[in-house]
């Protein structure tokens, strides 16, 4: 099994295998990060640095300092300002530096931002702290009926261009599937300087509690069926762009990983499965991946990458609308459904 070459290229980084630990709380601990590396993770994406949280923290700190000198001295003494207080950004940068010292695998910083200034300022600091790459998660949900899809896409592209002018490390754009023409939009990101895209971000959606009549949010794990959306778009995009293709959401076992590689993915990010079963579970996925390649007599991951992409298969329409019609027609006949 050790003779199988699992290596892959992602964002210009040479990875030992295509398995990446996605952004999650596991990167907040040096211990769990080391467990991920020991289990075979080829790279780790840090938990996300949220611009909104930093802004809120800065506002709270400023408000605290402003009110320090108001009132009686005796009262003020009950609220001493601790100059050792570590800001959220400082915590993140220190954790990034600590991970770089503790691990031999690449560490990818994750920046979740919405404003131009926030991206540029924080992106530069993350590069200076030693990040091997940046994963940019632009979660911009427009509720305005006046804002067009083109305007939203342009916001992403302009943010990317501005940051690309300021940092030299690789940049991956982690995007949602909610674009009218994902292929065209991803090409725009490619042309604007993205080194890769991560398909697709899985947002937590609001729900309604019928007992309390409250709008609620709750954490839901992904499942293997969730890979199908990213699998389709990876297969459609493979060989048509210059950037790397990574997937996220839904990969829980070696079968999921193999399907995504066959579709054309350069790397597969794992999250829910590692939170559910622990970092060590990654080694099982890696071993099963290696065993499948050996059984099928493939010597390397590179031999199967994109093998079943739209570009390579004899029936490329299977990834498009025509197959949808065939499926419905086949279901109607097998179930005896009358039209």
CSV table of C-alpha atoms in Angstrom, one decimal:
chain,number,residue,atom,x,y,z
A,1,UNK,CA,0.0,0.0,0.0
A,2,UNK,CA,2.9,2.4,0.6
A,3,UNK,CA,3.9,2.3,-3.0
A,4,UNK,CA,0.8,4.2,-4.1
A,5,UNK,CA,1.5,7.8,-4.9
A,6,UNK,CA,-1.3,9.8,-3.3
A,7,UNK,CA,0.3,13.2,-3.9
A,8,UNK,CA,-1.6,16.1,-5.5
A,9,UNK,CA,-1.1,19.7,-6.4
A,10,UNK,CA,-3.4,22.3,-4.8
A,11,UNK,CA,-3.0,26.1,-5.0
A,12,UNK,CA,0.6,25.5,-6.2
A,13,UNK,CA,1.2,23.5,-3.0
A,14,UNK,CA,2.5,20.0,-3.3
A,15,UNK,CA,0.4,17.9,-1.0
A,16,UNK,CA,1.1,14.4,0.2
A,17,UNK,CA,-2.5,13.4,-0.5
A,18,UNK,CA,-5.8,15.1,-1.4
A,19,UNK,CA,-7.3,15.0,2.1
A,20,UNK,CA,-7.5,18.5,3.8
A,21,UNK,CA,-8.9,19.2,7.2
A,22,UNK,CA,-11.5,21.9,6.6
A,23,UNK,CA,-12.0,25.0,8.7
A,24,UNK,CA,-13.4,23.8,12.0
A,25,UNK,CA,-12.8,24.1,15.8
A,26,UNK,CA,-10.2,21.3,15.5
A,27,UNK,CA,-7.6,23.9,14.5
A,28,UNK,CA,-8.1,25.9,17.7
A,29,UNK,CA,-6.1,23.2,19.5
A,30,UNK,CA,-2.5,22.4,18.8
A,31,UNK,CA,-3.2,18.9,20.1
A,32,UNK,CA,-6.1,18.1,17.7
A,33,UNK,CA,-4.2,19.7,14.8
A,34,UNK,CA,-1.3,17.4,15.5
A,35,UNK,CA,-3.7,14.5,15.6
A,36,UNK,CA,-5.0,15.5,12.1
A,37,UNK,CA,-1.4,15.6,10.8
A,38,UNK,CA,-0.6,12.2,12.4
A,39,UNK,CA,-3.8,10.7,10.8
A,40,UNK,CA,-2.6,11.8,7.4
A,41,UNK,CA,-4.1,15.3,6.7
A,42,UNK,CA,-2.1,16.8,3.9
A,43,UNK,CA,-3.0,20.4,5.0
A,44,UNK,CA,-5.2,22.1,7.5
A,45,UNK,CA,-7.5,25.1,7.0
A,46,UNK,CA,-7.8,27.1,10.2
A,47,UNK,CA,-11.1,28.1,11.8
A,48,UNK,CA,-12.5,31.2,10.1
A,49,UNK,CA,-11.5,34.7,11.2
A,50,UNK,CA,-14.8,36.7,11.0
A,51,UNK,CA,-14.5,40.3,10.2
A,52,UNK,CA,-17.8,41.2,11.9
A,53,UNK,CA,-16.6,39.6,15.2
A,54,UNK,CA,-13.4,41.7,15.0
A,55,UNK,CA,-15.3,44.9,14.3
A,56,UNK,CA,-17.7,44.2,17.3
A,57,UNK,CA,-14.8,43.5,19.6
A,58,UNK,CA,-13.0,46.7,18.5
A,59,UNK,CA,-16.2,48.7,19.2
A,60,UNK,CA,-16.6,47.1,22.6
A,61,UNK,CA,-13.0,47.7,23.5
A,62,UNK,CA,-13.3,51.4,22.4
A,63,UNK,CA,-16.5,51.8,24.4
A,64,UNK,CA,-14.9,50.3,27.5
A,65,UNK,CA,-11.8,52.6,27.2
A,66,UNK,CA,-14.0,55.7,26.6
A,67,UNK,CA,-16.0,55.1,29.8
A,68,UNK,CA,-13.0,54.3,31.9
A,69,UNK,CA,-12.5,57.9,32.9
A,70,UNK,CA,-16.1,58.7,33.5
A,71,UNK,CA,-17.3,58.9,37.1
A,72,UNK,CA,-15.5,58.6,40.4
A,73,UNK,CA,-12.0,57.3,40.6
A,74,UNK,CA,-13.0,54.7,43.2
A,75,UNK,CA,-15.7,53.4,40.8
A,76,UNK,CA,-13.3,53.4,37.8
A,77,UNK,CA,-10.9,51.3,39.8
A,78,UNK,CA,-13.4,48.4,39.6
A,79,UNK,CA,-13.0,48.3,35.8
A,80,UNK,CA,-9.2,48.3,35.3
A,81,UNK,CA,-8.1,48.0,31.7
A,82,UNK,CA,-5.8,45.1,31.2
A,83,UNK,CA,-3.2,45.9,28.6
A,84,UNK,CA,-2.5,42.2,28.3
A,85,UNK,CA,-6.0,41.6,26.8
A,86,UNK,CA,-5.6,39.7,23.6
A,87,UNK,CA,-7.7,40.9,20.7
A,88,UNK,CA,-9.4,38.3,18.5
A,89,UNK,CA,-7.1,39.1,15.6
A,90,UNK,CA,-4.0,38.7,17.8
A,91,UNK,CA,-5.3,35.4,19.1
A,92,UNK,CA,-5.8,34.2,15.5
A,93,UNK,CA,-2.3,35.4,14.4
A,94,UNK,CA,-0.7,33.8,17.4
A,95,UNK,CA,-2.6,30.5,16.8
A,96,UNK,CA,-1.5,30.6,13.1
A,97,UNK,CA,2.1,31.0,14.2
A,98,UNK,CA,1.8,28.3,16.7
A,99,UNK,CA,0.4,25.9,14.2
A,100,UNK,CA,3.2,26.7,11.7
A,101,UNK,CA,5.7,25.8,14.4
A,102,UNK,CA,4.0,22.6,15.5
A,103,UNK,CA,3.1,21.2,12.1
A,104,UNK,CA,5.0,20.1,9.0
A,105,UNK,CA,1.9,20.3,6.7
A,106,UNK,CA,0.7,23.6,5.1
A,107,UNK,CA,-1.6,25.8,7.2
A,108,UNK,CA,-4.2,27.7,5.2
A,109,UNK,CA,-5.7,30.7,6.9
A,110,UNK,CA,-9.5,31.2,6.5
A,111,UNK,CA,-10.8,34.8,6.2
A,112,UNK,CA,-14.6,35.4,6.3
A,113,UNK,CA,-15.0,39.0,5.3
A,114,UNK,CA,-17.4,41.4,3.6
A,115,UNK,CA,-15.5,44.7,3.3
A,116,UNK,CA,-12.6,45.7,1.1
A,117,UNK,CA,-10.6,47.2,3.9
A,118,UNK,CA,-11.1,44.2,6.2
A,119,UNK,CA,-9.9,41.7,3.5
A,120,UNK,CA,-6.8,43.7,2.6
A,121,UNK,CA,-5.6,44.5,6.1
A,122,UNK,CA,-6.3,41.1,7.6
A,123,UNK,CA,-5.0,39.3,4.5
A,124,UNK,CA,-1.6,41.0,4.7
A,125,UNK,CA,-1.3,40.2,8.4
A,126,UNK,CA,-2.1,36.5,7.8
A,127,UNK,CA,0.5,36.3,5.2
A,128,UNK,CA,3.1,38.0,7.5
A,129,UNK,CA,2.2,35.5,10.2
A,130,UNK,CA,3.2,32.6,8.0
A,131,UNK,CA,0.0,31.3,6.3
A,132,UNK,CA,0.8,29.1,3.3
A,133,UNK,CA,-2.3,30.2,1.6
A,134,UNK,CA,-5.6,32.1,2.2
A,135,UNK,CA,-9.1,30.7,1.9
A,136,UNK,CA,-11.5,33.5,1.4
A,137,UNK,CA,-15.1,32.8,2.4
A,138,UNK,CA,-17.2,35.7,1.1
A,139,UNK,CA,-20.6,35.0,2.6
A,140,UNK,CA,-22.6,37.9,1.2
A,141,UNK,CA,-26.3,37.4,1.3
A,142,UNK,CA,-28.1,40.2,-0.5
A,143,UNK,CA,-31.7,40.7,0.5
A,144,UNK,CA,-32.1,43.8,-1.6
A,145,UNK,CA,-34.5,43.5,-4.6
A,146,UNK,CA,-32.6,46.3,-6.2
A,147,UNK,CA,-29.2,44.5,-6.3
A,148,UNK,CA,-28.5,42.4,-9.4
A,149,UNK,CA,-26.7,39.1,-9.7
A,150,UNK,CA,-24.0,40.8,-11.8
A,151,UNK,CA,-23.4,43.4,-9.0
A,152,UNK,CA,-23.0,40.7,-6.4
A,153,UNK,CA,-20.5,38.8,-8.6
A,154,UNK,CA,-18.6,42.0,-9.2
A,155,UNK,CA,-18.3,42.6,-5.5
A,156,UNK,CA,-16.5,39.2,-5.1
A,157,UNK,CA,-14.2,39.9,-8.1
A,158,UNK,CA,-13.2,43.4,-6.9
A,159,UNK,CA,-12.5,42.1,-3.4
A,160,UNK,CA,-10.3,39.4,-4.9
A,161,UNK,CA,-8.4,41.8,-7.2
A,162,UNK,CA,-7.7,44.2,-4.4
A,163,UNK,CA,-6.3,41.5,-2.1
A,164,UNK,CA,-4.4,39.9,-4.9
A,165,UNK,CA,-2.5,43.2,-5.4
A,166,UNK,CA,-1.4,43.1,-1.7
A,167,UNK,CA,-0.6,39.4,-1.0
A,168,UNK,CA,1.6,37.0,-2.8
A,169,UNK,CA,0.6,33.7,-1.2
A,170,UNK,CA,-2.1,31.5,-3.0
A,171,UNK,CA,-5.7,32.5,-2.7
A,172,UNK,CA,-8.7,30.1,-2.8
A,173,UNK,CA,-12.2,31.4,-3.1
A,174,UNK,CA,-14.7,29.4,-1.1
A,175,UNK,CA,-18.1,30.1,-2.7
A,176,UNK,CA,-21.7,29.1,-2.6
A,177,UNK,CA,-23.6,27.4,-5.4
A,178,UNK,CA,-26.1,30.3,-5.5
A,179,UNK,CA,-25.0,32.0,-8.7
A,180,UNK,CA,-27.0,32.0,-12.0
A,181,UNK,CA,-23.9,30.8,-14.0
A,182,UNK,CA,-21.3,29.2,-11.6
A,183,UNK,CA,-19.0,28.3,-14.5
A,184,UNK,CA,-18.8,31.8,-15.9
A,185,UNK,CA,-18.4,33.3,-12.4
A,186,UNK,CA,-15.6,30.9,-11.5
A,187,UNK,CA,-13.9,31.9,-14.8
A,188,UNK,CA,-14.1,35.5,-13.7
A,189,UNK,CA,-12.4,34.5,-10.4
A,190,UNK,CA,-9.7,32.7,-12.3
A,191,UNK,CA,-9.0,35.7,-14.5
A,192,UNK,CA,-9.0,38.0,-11.4
A,193,UNK,CA,-6.2,36.0,-9.8
A,194,UNK,CA,-7.7,33.2,-7.8
A,195,UNK,CA,-5.4,30.2,-7.5
A,196,UNK,CA,-8.3,27.9,-6.6
A,197,UNK,CA,-12.0,27.6,-5.7
A,198,UNK,CA,-13.6,25.5,-3.0
A,199,UNK,CA,-17.0,24.1,-4.0
A,200,UNK,CA,-19.4,24.7,-2.2
A,201,UNK,CA,-19.9,26.5,1.0
A,202,UNK,CA,-22.7,24.9,3.0
A,203,UNK,CA,-24.6,27.6,4.9
A,204,UNK,CA,-26.7,27.0,8.0
A,205,UNK,CA,-30.2,28.0,7.2
A,206,UNK,CA,-32.8,29.4,9.6
A,207,UNK,CA,-35.7,27.2,10.7
A,208,UNK,CA,-39.0,27.8,12.6
A,209,UNK,CA,-39.8,26.2,16.0
A,210,UNK,CA,-43.6,25.6,15.9
A,211,UNK,CA,-43.8,25.2,19.6
A,212,UNK,CA,-42.2,28.5,20.5
A,213,UNK,CA,-43.0,30.3,17.3
A,214,UNK,CA,-39.4,31.4,17.1
A,215,UNK,CA,-36.9,31.6,14.3
A,216,UNK,CA,-34.0,29.3,15.2
A,217,UNK,CA,-30.7,28.1,13.9
A,218,UNK,CA,-29.3,24.7,14.5
A,219,UNK,CA,-26.2,22.8,13.5
A,220,UNK,CA,-26.7,19.9,11.1
A,221,UNK,CA,-24.0,17.6,9.9
A,222,UNK,CA,-23.5,17.1,6.2
A,223,UNK,CA,-24.1,13.7,4.7
A,224,UNK,CA,-22.5,11.8,1.8
A,225,UNK,CA,-25.4,12.7,-0.6
A,226,UNK,CA,-24.2,16.4,-0.3
A,227,UNK,CA,-21.2,15.7,-2.5
A,228,UNK,CA,-23.4,15.4,-5.6
A,229,UNK,CA,-23.6,19.2,-6.2
A,230,UNK,CA,-19.9,19.8,-6.0
A,231,UNK,CA,-19.2,16.6,-7.9
A,232,UNK,CA,-21.3,17.8,-10.8
A,233,UNK,CA,-19.6,21.2,-11.0
A,234,UNK,CA,-16.1,19.8,-10.6
A,235,UNK,CA,-16.8,17.4,-13.4
A,236,UNK,CA,-18.1,20.2,-15.6
A,237,UNK,CA,-15.2,22.5,-14.8
A,238,UNK,CA,-12.3,20.0,-15.0
A,239,UNK,CA,-9.7,20.9,-17.7
A,240,UNK,CA,-11.4,24.2,-18.6
A,241,UNK,CA,-9.7,26.6,-16.1
A,242,UNK,CA,-6.2,27.3,-14.7
A,243,UNK,CA,-7.1,27.2,-11.1
A,244,UNK,CA,-7.3,24.3,-8.6
A,245,UNK,CA,-10.6,22.7,-7.7
A,246,UNK,CA,-11.4,21.6,-4.2
A,247,UNK,CA,-14.6,20.4,-2.7
A,248,UNK,CA,-16.2,20.8,0.7
A,249,UNK,CA,-19.3,19.4,2.4
A,250,UNK,CA,-20.4,15.8,2.3
A,251,UNK,CA,-17.2,13.7,2.0
A,252,UNK,CA,-17.5,11.2,4.8
A,253,UNK,CA,-15.6,8.1,3.5
A,254,UNK,CA,-13.2,6.9,0.9
A,255,UNK,CA,-16.0,6.3,-1.6
A,256,UNK,CA,-17.0,10.0,-1.5
A,257,UNK,CA,-13.3,11.0,-1.9
A,258,UNK,CA,-12.8,8.7,-4.9
A,259,UNK,CA,-15.9,9.9,-6.7
A,260,UNK,CA,-14.8,13.5,-6.3
A,261,UNK,CA,-11.3,12.7,-7.5
A,262,UNK,CA,-12.7,10.9,-10.5
A,263,UNK,CA,-14.8,13.9,-11.3
A,264,UNK,CA,-11.7,16.1,-11.3
A,265,UNK,CA,-11.1,17.5,-7.8
A,266,UNK,CA,-7.5,18.3,-6.8
A,267,UNK,CA,-8.3,18.2,-3.1
A,268,UNK,CA,-11.2,17.2,-0.8
A,269,UNK,CA,-11.9,19.0,2.5
A,270,UNK,CA,-13.2,17.0,5.4
A,271,UNK,CA,-15.2,18.6,8.3
A,272,UNK,CA,-18.3,17.0,9.7
A,273,UNK,CA,-16.9,13.4,9.6
A,274,UNK,CA,-13.8,14.6,11.7
A,275,UNK,CA,-16.0,16.4,14.2
A,276,UNK,CA,-18.2,13.4,14.6
A,277,UNK,CA,-15.6,10.7,14.7
A,278,UNK,CA,-12.4,12.5,15.7
A,279,UNK,CA,-9.2,13.4,13.9
A,280,UNK,CA,-8.0,9.8,13.8
A,281,UNK,CA,-10.8,8.8,11.5
A,282,UNK,CA,-9.0,10.6,8.6
A,283,UNK,CA,-6.4,7.7,8.6
A,284,UNK,CA,-9.2,5.2,7.9
A,285,UNK,CA,-10.3,7.3,4.8
A,286,UNK,CA,-6.7,7.5,3.7
A,287,UNK,CA,-6.1,3.8,4.1
A,288,UNK,CA,-9.3,2.9,2.3
A,289,UNK,CA,-8.4,5.3,-0.6
A,290,UNK,CA,-5.0,3.6,-0.9
A,291,UNK,CA,-6.5,0.1,-0.8
A,292,UNK,CA,-9.0,0.9,-3.6
A,293,UNK,CA,-6.2,2.3,-5.9
A,294,UNK,CA,-4.1,-0.7,-5.2
A,295,UNK,CA,-7.0,-3.1,-5.9
A,296,UNK,CA,-7.8,-1.3,-9.2
A,297,UNK,CA,-4.1,-1.3,-10.1
A,298,UNK,CA,-3.7,2.4,-10.2
A,299,UNK,CA,-0.2,3.6,-9.1
A,300,UNK,CA,-1.2,7.2,-8.3
A,301,UNK,CA,-4.1,9.6,-7.6
A,302,UNK,CA,-3.1,11.5,-10.7
A,303,UNK,CA,-4.1,8.5,-12.8
A,304,UNK,CA,-7.7,8.7,-11.8
A,305,UNK,CA,-8.1,12.5,-11.4
A,306,UNK,CA,-10.8,13.7,-13.9
A,307,UNK,CA,-11.2,10.3,-15.4
A,308,UNK,CA,-14.9,10.6,-15.2
A,309,UNK,CA,-15.2,14.4,-15.8
A,310,UNK,CA,-17.4,15.7,-18.5
A,311,UNK,CA,-14.3,16.3,-20.6
A,312,UNK,CA,-13.3,12.6,-20.5
A,313,UNK,CA,-16.4,10.5,-20.6
A,314,UNK,CA,-18.2,9.3,-23.8
A,315,UNK,CA,-21.5,10.7,-22.8
A,316,UNK,CA,-20.8,14.3,-21.6
A,317,UNK,CA,-24.5,15.2,-21.5
A,318,UNK,CA,-25.0,13.1,-18.4
A,319,UNK,CA,-23.9,16.0,-16.3
A,320,UNK,CA,-26.4,18.3,-18.0
A,321,UNK,CA,-30.2,18.8,-18.4
A,322,UNK,CA,-30.8,15.9,-20.8
A,323,UNK,CA,-30.0,13.3,-18.2
A,324,UNK,CA,-32.6,14.9,-15.9
A,325,UNK,CA,-35.3,14.2,-18.5
A,326,UNK,CA,-34.1,10.6,-18.9
A,327,UNK,CA,-34.2,10.0,-15.2
A,328,UNK,CA,-37.8,11.2,-14.9
A,329,UNK,CA,-38.9,9.2,-17.9
A,330,UNK,CA,-37.2,6.1,-16.5
A,331,UNK,CA,-38.8,6.6,-13.1
A,332,UNK,CA,-42.3,7.0,-14.6
A,333,UNK,CA,-42.0,3.7,-16.6
A,334,UNK,CA,-40.5,1.7,-13.7
A,335,UNK,CA,-43.3,2.8,-11.3
A,336,UNK,CA,-46.1,2.6,-13.8
A,337,UNK,CA,-46.9,6.3,-13.4
A,338,UNK,CA,-49.3,7.7,-15.9
A,339,UNK,CA,-48.4,11.0,-17.6
